[in-house]
């Protein structure tokens, strides 16, 4: 597709029907169906950029399977193998959900001001689980495991998906990350030598299908609706993170 710029698809490996179904859904202005709970699919493609050819392997795991892996702190064997061999990786975060402090409400405790005789209501104790960690702490925990599994330098493209719904709206993805996920931003800065990184905002749909696309987007080609925002806030195509990885992967 000409919107991928200088990138060319050389070949695909394995079954890619789920990708075709996703593209067809976008064309109908429908959200892509979630991956099944027990899915173990993958997408492997070889991309060419000039004389350079690189293999991109996308593990298509369900969110529930990945959540269980994070909660149990035990690598899924195939993902562990991929991390160990990879020259670069992408980390996806939901820009409309991943906000500093999210997940920590269970630790809030109602307090009465000094001198107030009102008795605070009893609070039932909540057993701590990894799922209660704020999003940035949870992500740092994952990246620490990645550093343990990958001995060498690993270029990391951080993708803030659903960028059109980022809360609060931000001009530049890097600034949003620093404001909304400060622990993650500091961790990345402290490990910049081993985890060279860049932050991108990406909207695969170009808008919210459930709320209805804006008039100017309704009849637009799905390829044109999708967009990426570079770390400095400049707008580009969804291929931007891949191009960055090609330039920075070891």
PDB file of C-alpha atoms in Angstrom:
ATOM      1  CA  UNK A   1       0.000   0.000   0.000  1.00  0.00           C
ATOM      2  CA  UNK A   2       1.427   3.381  -0.948  1.00  0.00           C
ATOM      3  CA  UNK A   3       0.664   4.754   2.524  1.00  0.00           C
ATOM      4  CA  UNK A   4       3.417   2.524   3.945  1.00  0.00           C
ATOM      5  CA  UNK A   5       5.949   4.716   2.151  1.00  0.00           C
ATOM      6  CA  UNK A   6       9.229   2.947   1.479  1.00  0.00           C
ATOM      7  CA  UNK A   7       8.182  -0.268   3.249  1.00  0.00           C
ATOM      8  CA  UNK A   8       7.272  -3.271   1.093  1.00  0.00           C
ATOM      9  CA  UNK A   9       5.729  -6.566   2.098  1.00  0.00           C
ATOM     10  CA  UNK A  10       7.992  -9.370   0.844  1.00  0.00           C
ATOM     11  CA  UNK A  11       6.074 -12.386   2.121  1.00  0.00           C
ATOM     12  CA  UNK A  12       3.777 -13.645   4.847  1.00  0.00           C
ATOM     13  CA  UNK A  13       4.281 -16.784   6.912  1.00  0.00           C
ATOM     14  CA  UNK A  14       1.453 -18.785   8.497  1.00  0.00           C
ATOM     15  CA  UNK A  15      -2.263 -18.066   8.226  1.00  0.00           C
ATOM     16  CA  UNK A  16      -3.239 -14.405   7.849  1.00  0.00           C
ATOM     17  CA  UNK A  17      -7.022 -14.674   7.533  1.00  0.00           C
ATOM     18  CA  UNK A  18      -7.550 -12.995  10.919  1.00  0.00           C
ATOM     19  CA  UNK A  19      -5.629  -9.974   9.620  1.00  0.00           C
ATOM     20  CA  UNK A  20      -7.774  -9.846   6.482  1.00  0.00           C
ATOM     21  CA  UNK A  21     -10.926 -10.063   8.608  1.00  0.00           C
ATOM     22  CA  UNK A  22      -9.681  -7.189  10.711  1.00  0.00           C
ATOM     23  CA  UNK A  23      -9.051  -4.997   7.670  1.00  0.00           C
ATOM     24  CA  UNK A  24     -12.508  -5.836   6.315  1.00  0.00           C
ATOM     25  CA  UNK A  25     -14.064  -4.857   9.656  1.00  0.00           C
ATOM     26  CA  UNK A  26     -12.258  -1.504   9.547  1.00  0.00           C
ATOM     27  CA  UNK A  27     -13.662  -0.956   6.067  1.00  0.00           C
ATOM     28  CA  UNK A  28     -17.176  -1.489   7.441  1.00  0.00           C
ATOM     29  CA  UNK A  29     -16.433   0.880  10.368  1.00  0.00           C
ATOM     30  CA  UNK A  30     -16.574  -1.988  12.858  1.00  0.00           C
ATOM     31  CA  UNK A  31     -14.154  -2.704  15.680  1.00  0.00           C
ATOM     32  CA  UNK A  32     -12.009  -5.817  15.298  1.00  0.00           C
ATOM     33  CA  UNK A  33     -13.184  -8.803  17.326  1.00  0.00           C
ATOM     34  CA  UNK A  34     -11.097  -9.703  20.351  1.00  0.00           C
ATOM     35  CA  UNK A  35      -8.758 -12.679  20.222  1.00  0.00           C
ATOM     36  CA  UNK A  36     -10.217 -15.875  21.704  1.00  0.00           C
ATOM     37  CA  UNK A  37      -9.138 -16.830  25.209  1.00  0.00           C
ATOM     38  CA  UNK A  38      -7.108 -19.864  24.138  1.00  0.00           C
ATOM     39  CA  UNK A  39      -5.736 -18.427  20.901  1.00  0.00           C
ATOM     40  CA  UNK A  40      -2.080 -19.070  20.099  1.00  0.00           C
ATOM     41  CA  UNK A  41      -1.944 -17.458  16.663  1.00  0.00           C
ATOM     42  CA  UNK A  42       0.822 -15.314  15.233  1.00  0.00           C
ATOM     43  CA  UNK A  43       1.531 -13.107  12.256  1.00  0.00           C
ATOM     44  CA  UNK A  44       4.966 -13.317  10.661  1.00  0.00           C
ATOM     45  CA  UNK A  45       5.862 -11.029   7.766  1.00  0.00           C
ATOM     46  CA  UNK A  46       9.080 -10.108   6.018  1.00  0.00           C
ATOM     47  CA  UNK A  47       9.362  -6.397   5.237  1.00  0.00           C
ATOM     48  CA  UNK A  48      11.790  -4.734   2.870  1.00  0.00           C
ATOM     49  CA  UNK A  49      13.108  -1.212   3.060  1.00  0.00           C
ATOM     50  CA  UNK A  50      15.555  -0.632   0.270  1.00  0.00           C
ATOM     51  CA  UNK A  51      18.116  -3.455   0.487  1.00  0.00           C
ATOM     52  CA  UNK A  52      17.216  -4.200   4.116  1.00  0.00           C
ATOM     53  CA  UNK A  53      14.850  -7.095   4.887  1.00  0.00           C
ATOM     54  CA  UNK A  54      13.549  -7.693   8.395  1.00  0.00           C
ATOM     55  CA  UNK A  55      11.199 -10.277   9.881  1.00  0.00           C
ATOM     56  CA  UNK A  56       8.349  -9.010  12.056  1.00  0.00           C
ATOM     57  CA  UNK A  57       6.689 -11.558  14.328  1.00  0.00           C
ATOM     58  CA  UNK A  58       3.462 -10.531  16.050  1.00  0.00           C
ATOM     59  CA  UNK A  59       2.200 -12.983  18.699  1.00  0.00           C
ATOM     60  CA  UNK A  60      -1.614 -12.831  18.718  1.00  0.00           C
ATOM     61  CA  UNK A  61      -2.360 -13.781  22.297  1.00  0.00           C
ATOM     62  CA  UNK A  62      -5.575 -13.003  24.107  1.00  0.00           C
ATOM     63  CA  UNK A  63      -5.564 -10.265  26.718  1.00  0.00           C
ATOM     64  CA  UNK A  64      -6.690 -12.791  29.341  1.00  0.00           C
ATOM     65  CA  UNK A  65      -3.730 -15.076  28.601  1.00  0.00           C
ATOM     66  CA  UNK A  66      -1.263 -12.187  28.863  1.00  0.00           C
ATOM     67  CA  UNK A  67      -2.909 -10.915  32.048  1.00  0.00           C
ATOM     68  CA  UNK A  68      -2.562 -14.351  33.609  1.00  0.00           C
ATOM     69  CA  UNK A  69       1.115 -14.425  32.606  1.00  0.00           C
ATOM     70  CA  UNK A  70       1.724 -11.052  34.278  1.00  0.00           C
ATOM     71  CA  UNK A  71      -0.242 -11.965  37.408  1.00  0.00           C
ATOM     72  CA  UNK A  72       1.572 -15.274  37.850  1.00  0.00           C
ATOM     73  CA  UNK A  73       4.937 -13.706  36.889  1.00  0.00           C
ATOM     74  CA  UNK A  74       5.750 -16.715  34.727  1.00  0.00           C
ATOM     75  CA  UNK A  75       6.738 -16.292  31.082  1.00  0.00           C
ATOM     76  CA  UNK A  76       4.702 -18.029  28.411  1.00  0.00           C
ATOM     77  CA  UNK A  77       7.459 -20.176  26.803  1.00  0.00           C
ATOM     78  CA  UNK A  78       7.069 -18.971  23.224  1.00  0.00           C
ATOM     79  CA  UNK A  79       6.988 -15.301  24.235  1.00  0.00           C
ATOM     80  CA  UNK A  80      10.106 -15.858  26.352  1.00  0.00           C
ATOM     81  CA  UNK A  81      11.857 -17.318  23.302  1.00  0.00           C
ATOM     82  CA  UNK A  82      10.810 -14.387  21.122  1.00  0.00           C
ATOM     83  CA  UNK A  83      12.018 -11.801  23.632  1.00  0.00           C
ATOM     84  CA  UNK A  84      15.377 -13.530  23.891  1.00  0.00           C
ATOM     85  CA  UNK A  85      15.913 -13.468  20.117  1.00  0.00           C
ATOM     86  CA  UNK A  86      14.371 -10.108  19.208  1.00  0.00           C
ATOM     87  CA  UNK A  87      16.385  -7.107  18.040  1.00  0.00           C
ATOM     88  CA  UNK A  88      13.461  -4.776  18.722  1.00  0.00           C
ATOM     89  CA  UNK A  89       9.985  -4.850  20.200  1.00  0.00           C
ATOM     90  CA  UNK A  90       6.760  -2.875  20.487  1.00  0.00           C
ATOM     91  CA  UNK A  91       4.997  -2.216  23.773  1.00  0.00           C
ATOM     92  CA  UNK A  92       1.303  -1.326  23.414  1.00  0.00           C
ATOM     93  CA  UNK A  93      -0.528   0.758  26.009  1.00  0.00           C
ATOM     94  CA  UNK A  94      -4.110   2.035  25.807  1.00  0.00           C
ATOM     95  CA  UNK A  95      -3.950   5.828  25.866  1.00  0.00           C
ATOM     96  CA  UNK A  96      -7.562   6.078  27.039  1.00  0.00           C
ATOM     97  CA  UNK A  97      -7.060   3.671  29.949  1.00  0.00           C
ATOM     98  CA  UNK A  98      -3.401   3.690  31.034  1.00  0.00           C
ATOM     99  CA  UNK A  99      -3.404   6.592  33.494  1.00  0.00           C
ATOM    100  CA  UNK A 100      -1.154   7.001  36.521  1.00  0.00           C
ATOM    101  CA  UNK A 101      -2.810   5.687  39.681  1.00  0.00           C
ATOM    102  CA  UNK A 102      -5.341   3.543  37.837  1.00  0.00           C
ATOM    103  CA  UNK A 103      -5.830   0.285  39.669  1.00  0.00           C
ATOM    104  CA  UNK A 104      -4.840   1.608  43.082  1.00  0.00           C
ATOM    105  CA  UNK A 105      -8.308   2.756  44.250  1.00  0.00           C
ATOM    106  CA  UNK A 106      -8.696  -0.407  46.302  1.00  0.00           C
ATOM    107  CA  UNK A 107      -6.110   0.952  48.745  1.00  0.00           C
ATOM    108  CA  UNK A 108      -8.017   4.197  49.390  1.00  0.00           C
ATOM    109  CA  UNK A 109      -9.287   4.491  52.938  1.00  0.00           C
ATOM    110  CA  UNK A 110     -11.925   7.034  54.069  1.00  0.00           C
ATOM    111  CA  UNK A 111     -10.610   9.289  56.830  1.00  0.00           C
ATOM    112  CA  UNK A 112     -12.470  11.734  59.072  1.00  0.00           C
ATOM    113  CA  UNK A 113     -10.932  15.225  59.549  1.00  0.00           C
ATOM    114  CA  UNK A 114      -9.336  15.950  62.928  1.00  0.00           C
ATOM    115  CA  UNK A 115     -11.992  16.812  65.511  1.00  0.00           C
ATOM    116  CA  UNK A 116     -14.798  15.330  63.428  1.00  0.00           C
ATOM    117  CA  UNK A 117     -16.808  12.889  65.499  1.00  0.00           C
ATOM    118  CA  UNK A 118     -18.250  11.191  62.416  1.00  0.00           C
ATOM    119  CA  UNK A 119     -17.211   7.575  62.348  1.00  0.00           C
ATOM    120  CA  UNK A 120     -15.779   6.522  59.026  1.00  0.00           C
ATOM    121  CA  UNK A 121     -17.611   3.581  57.461  1.00  0.00           C
ATOM    122  CA  UNK A 122     -15.935   0.217  57.797  1.00  0.00           C
ATOM    123  CA  UNK A 123     -13.856  -0.793  54.801  1.00  0.00           C
ATOM    124  CA  UNK A 124     -13.601  -4.427  53.866  1.00  0.00           C
ATOM    125  CA  UNK A 125      -9.975  -5.482  53.399  1.00  0.00           C
ATOM    126  CA  UNK A 126      -9.036  -6.275  49.832  1.00  0.00           C
ATOM    127  CA  UNK A 127      -6.455  -8.988  49.231  1.00  0.00           C
ATOM    128  CA  UNK A 128      -3.601  -7.597  47.154  1.00  0.00           C
ATOM    129  CA  UNK A 129      -3.017  -9.035  43.686  1.00  0.00           C
ATOM    130  CA  UNK A 130      -0.699  -7.872  40.870  1.00  0.00           C
ATOM    131  CA  UNK A 131      -3.765  -6.694  38.933  1.00  0.00           C
ATOM    132  CA  UNK A 132      -4.210  -3.896  41.518  1.00  0.00           C
ATOM    133  CA  UNK A 133      -0.913  -2.276  40.560  1.00  0.00           C
ATOM    134  CA  UNK A 134      -1.150   1.059  38.727  1.00  0.00           C
ATOM    135  CA  UNK A 135      -0.584   0.741  34.997  1.00  0.00           C
ATOM    136  CA  UNK A 136       2.879   2.304  35.029  1.00  0.00           C
ATOM    137  CA  UNK A 137       4.094   0.094  37.907  1.00  0.00           C
ATOM    138  CA  UNK A 138       2.714  -2.965  36.137  1.00  0.00           C
ATOM    139  CA  UNK A 139       4.490  -1.997  32.928  1.00  0.00           C
ATOM    140  CA  UNK A 140       7.795  -1.394  34.730  1.00  0.00           C
ATOM    141  CA  UNK A 141       7.447  -4.844  36.311  1.00  0.00           C
ATOM    142  CA  UNK A 142       7.055  -6.336  32.828  1.00  0.00           C
ATOM    143  CA  UNK A 143      10.049  -4.441  31.427  1.00  0.00           C
ATOM    144  CA  UNK A 144      12.228  -5.586  34.306  1.00  0.00           C
ATOM    145  CA  UNK A 145      11.343  -9.162  33.355  1.00  0.00           C
ATOM    146  CA  UNK A 146      12.188  -8.327  29.732  1.00  0.00           C
ATOM    147  CA  UNK A 147      15.640  -7.063  30.767  1.00  0.00           C
ATOM    148  CA  UNK A 148      16.202 -10.306  32.679  1.00  0.00           C
ATOM    149  CA  UNK A 149      15.220 -12.355  29.604  1.00  0.00           C
ATOM    150  CA  UNK A 150      17.128 -10.268  27.037  1.00  0.00           C
ATOM    151  CA  UNK A 151      20.808  -9.764  27.745  1.00  0.00           C
ATOM    152  CA  UNK A 152      21.535  -7.348  24.906  1.00  0.00           C
ATOM    153  CA  UNK A 153      20.275  -3.949  23.799  1.00  0.00           C
ATOM    154  CA  UNK A 154      16.582  -4.003  22.800  1.00  0.00           C
ATOM    155  CA  UNK A 155      15.068  -1.139  20.824  1.00  0.00           C
ATOM    156  CA  UNK A 156      11.566  -0.461  22.122  1.00  0.00           C
ATOM    157  CA  UNK A 157       8.791   1.378  20.289  1.00  0.00           C
ATOM    158  CA  UNK A 158       6.095   2.347  22.784  1.00  0.00           C
ATOM    159  CA  UNK A 159       2.687   2.523  21.121  1.00  0.00           C
ATOM    160  CA  UNK A 160      -0.066   4.538  22.793  1.00  0.00           C
ATOM    161  CA  UNK A 161      -3.040   3.012  21.019  1.00  0.00           C
ATOM    162  CA  UNK A 162      -6.476   4.658  20.781  1.00  0.00           C
ATOM    163  CA  UNK A 163      -4.579   7.953  20.578  1.00  0.00           C
ATOM    164  CA  UNK A 164      -7.676   9.743  19.275  1.00  0.00           C
ATOM    165  CA  UNK A 165      -9.239   8.987  22.683  1.00  0.00           C
ATOM    166  CA  UNK A 166      -6.236   9.894  24.849  1.00  0.00           C
ATOM    167  CA  UNK A 167      -7.336  11.244  28.209  1.00  0.00           C
ATOM    168  CA  UNK A 168      -6.455  14.002  28.721  1.00  0.00           C
ATOM    169  CA  UNK A 169      -5.735  15.033  25.115  1.00  0.00           C
ATOM    170  CA  UNK A 170      -2.039  15.719  24.501  1.00  0.00           C
ATOM    171  CA  UNK A 171      -0.032  17.280  21.689  1.00  0.00           C
ATOM    172  CA  UNK A 172       2.918  14.877  21.870  1.00  0.00           C
ATOM    173  CA  UNK A 173       3.001  11.193  22.937  1.00  0.00           C
ATOM    174  CA  UNK A 174       6.285  11.581  24.837  1.00  0.00           C
ATOM    175  CA  UNK A 175       4.817  14.432  26.901  1.00  0.00           C
ATOM    176  CA  UNK A 176       1.682  12.401  27.622  1.00  0.00           C
ATOM    177  CA  UNK A 177       3.754   9.469  28.864  1.00  0.00           C
ATOM    178  CA  UNK A 178       5.821  11.693  31.167  1.00  0.00           C
ATOM    179  CA  UNK A 179       2.668  13.226  32.658  1.00  0.00           C
ATOM    180  CA  UNK A 180       0.414  10.183  32.915  1.00  0.00           C
ATOM    181  CA  UNK A 181       2.926   7.360  33.544  1.00  0.00           C
ATOM    182  CA  UNK A 182       5.856   9.043  35.330  1.00  0.00           C
ATOM    183  CA  UNK A 183       7.270   5.858  36.861  1.00  0.00           C
ATOM    184  CA  UNK A 184       7.482   4.209  33.439  1.00  0.00           C
ATOM    185  CA  UNK A 185       9.014   7.336  31.902  1.00  0.00           C
ATOM    186  CA  UNK A 186      11.676   7.481  34.623  1.00  0.00           C
ATOM    187  CA  UNK A 187      12.433   3.763  34.276  1.00  0.00           C
ATOM    188  CA  UNK A 188      12.914   4.132  30.532  1.00  0.00           C
ATOM    189  CA  UNK A 189      15.204   7.101  31.075  1.00  0.00           C
ATOM    190  CA  UNK A 190      17.312   5.182  33.599  1.00  0.00           C
ATOM    191  CA  UNK A 191      17.679   2.228  31.200  1.00  0.00           C
ATOM    192  CA  UNK A 192      18.052   4.165  27.953  1.00  0.00           C
ATOM    193  CA  UNK A 193      21.259   2.331  27.029  1.00  0.00           C
ATOM    194  CA  UNK A 194      19.660  -1.102  27.155  1.00  0.00           C
ATOM    195  CA  UNK A 195      16.172   0.046  26.148  1.00  0.00           C
ATOM    196  CA  UNK A 196      16.537   2.797  23.535  1.00  0.00           C
ATOM    197  CA  UNK A 197      12.973   3.888  22.958  1.00  0.00           C
ATOM    198  CA  UNK A 198      10.544   6.242  21.276  1.00  0.00           C
ATOM    199  CA  UNK A 199       6.883   6.914  22.077  1.00  0.00           C
ATOM    200  CA  UNK A 200       4.212   6.990  19.355  1.00  0.00           C
ATOM    201  CA  UNK A 201       0.498   7.642  19.405  1.00  0.00           C
ATOM    202  CA  UNK A 202      -1.499   5.408  17.060  1.00  0.00           C
ATOM    203  CA  UNK A 203      -5.149   5.372  16.061  1.00  0.00           C
ATOM    204  CA  UNK A 204      -5.920   2.307  13.953  1.00  0.00           C
ATOM    205  CA  UNK A 205      -9.570   3.354  13.482  1.00  0.00           C
ATOM    206  CA  UNK A 206      -9.070   7.098  13.202  1.00  0.00           C
ATOM    207  CA  UNK A 207     -12.053   7.674  15.465  1.00  0.00           C
ATOM    208  CA  UNK A 208     -14.617   6.050  17.753  1.00  0.00           C
ATOM    209  CA  UNK A 209     -16.916   3.740  15.783  1.00  0.00           C
ATOM    210  CA  UNK A 210     -19.328   3.350  18.707  1.00  0.00           C
ATOM    211  CA  UNK A 211     -19.835   7.115  19.046  1.00  0.00           C
ATOM    212  CA  UNK A 212     -19.952   7.606  15.290  1.00  0.00           C
ATOM    213  CA  UNK A 213     -17.175   8.974  13.130  1.00  0.00           C
ATOM    214  CA  UNK A 214     -17.042  12.669  12.447  1.00  0.00           C
ATOM    215  CA  UNK A 215     -18.563  13.752   9.138  1.00  0.00           C
ATOM    216  CA  UNK A 216     -15.183  14.187   7.501  1.00  0.00           C
ATOM    217  CA  UNK A 217     -14.138  10.616   8.347  1.00  0.00           C
ATOM    218  CA  UNK A 218     -17.246   8.623   7.464  1.00  0.00           C
ATOM    219  CA  UNK A 219     -16.507   8.155   3.794  1.00  0.00           C
ATOM    220  CA  UNK A 220     -12.727   8.285   4.081  1.00  0.00           C
ATOM    221  CA  UNK A 221     -10.680   5.257   3.065  1.00  0.00           C
ATOM    222  CA  UNK A 222      -9.835   3.190   6.194  1.00  0.00           C
ATOM    223  CA  UNK A 223      -6.147   3.401   5.251  1.00  0.00           C
ATOM    224  CA  UNK A 224      -6.396   7.191   5.361  1.00  0.00           C
ATOM    225  CA  UNK A 225      -8.335   7.291   8.645  1.00  0.00           C
ATOM    226  CA  UNK A 226      -5.599   5.429  10.499  1.00  0.00           C
ATOM    227  CA  UNK A 227      -2.688   7.554  11.628  1.00  0.00           C
ATOM    228  CA  UNK A 228       0.345   7.692  13.909  1.00  0.00           C
ATOM    229  CA  UNK A 229       1.794  10.604  15.864  1.00  0.00           C
ATOM    230  CA  UNK A 230       5.549  10.809  16.281  1.00  0.00           C
ATOM    231  CA  UNK A 231       7.176  11.495  19.680  1.00  0.00           C
ATOM    232  CA  UNK A 232       7.374  15.229  18.868  1.00  0.00           C
ATOM    233  CA  UNK A 233       3.678  15.419  17.965  1.00  0.00           C
ATOM    234  CA  UNK A 234       4.068  15.430  14.161  1.00  0.00           C
ATOM    235  CA  UNK A 235       1.490  13.312  12.360  1.00  0.00           C
ATOM    236  CA  UNK A 236       2.466  10.442  10.081  1.00  0.00           C
ATOM    237  CA  UNK A 237       1.350   7.005   8.885  1.00  0.00           C
ATOM    238  CA  UNK A 238       0.972   3.879  11.056  1.00  0.00           C
ATOM    239  CA  UNK A 239       4.281   2.628   9.621  1.00  0.00           C
ATOM    240  CA  UNK A 240       6.233   5.187  11.690  1.00  0.00           C
ATOM    241  CA  UNK A 241       7.006   2.841  14.636  1.00  0.00           C
ATOM    242  CA  UNK A 242       8.222   0.123  12.255  1.00  0.00           C
ATOM    243  CA  UNK A 243      10.476   2.581  10.435  1.00  0.00           C
ATOM    244  CA  UNK A 244      11.897   3.744  13.763  1.00  0.00           C
ATOM    245  CA  UNK A 245      12.644   0.173  14.788  1.00  0.00           C
ATOM    246  CA  UNK A 246      14.392  -0.521  11.489  1.00  0.00           C
ATOM    247  CA  UNK A 247      16.651   2.453  12.162  1.00  0.00           C
ATOM    248  CA  UNK A 248      17.349   1.640  15.807  1.00  0.00           C
ATOM    249  CA  UNK A 249      17.159  -2.137  16.294  1.00  0.00           C
ATOM    250  CA  UNK A 250      20.496  -3.798  16.939  1.00  0.00           C
TER     251      UNK A 250
END
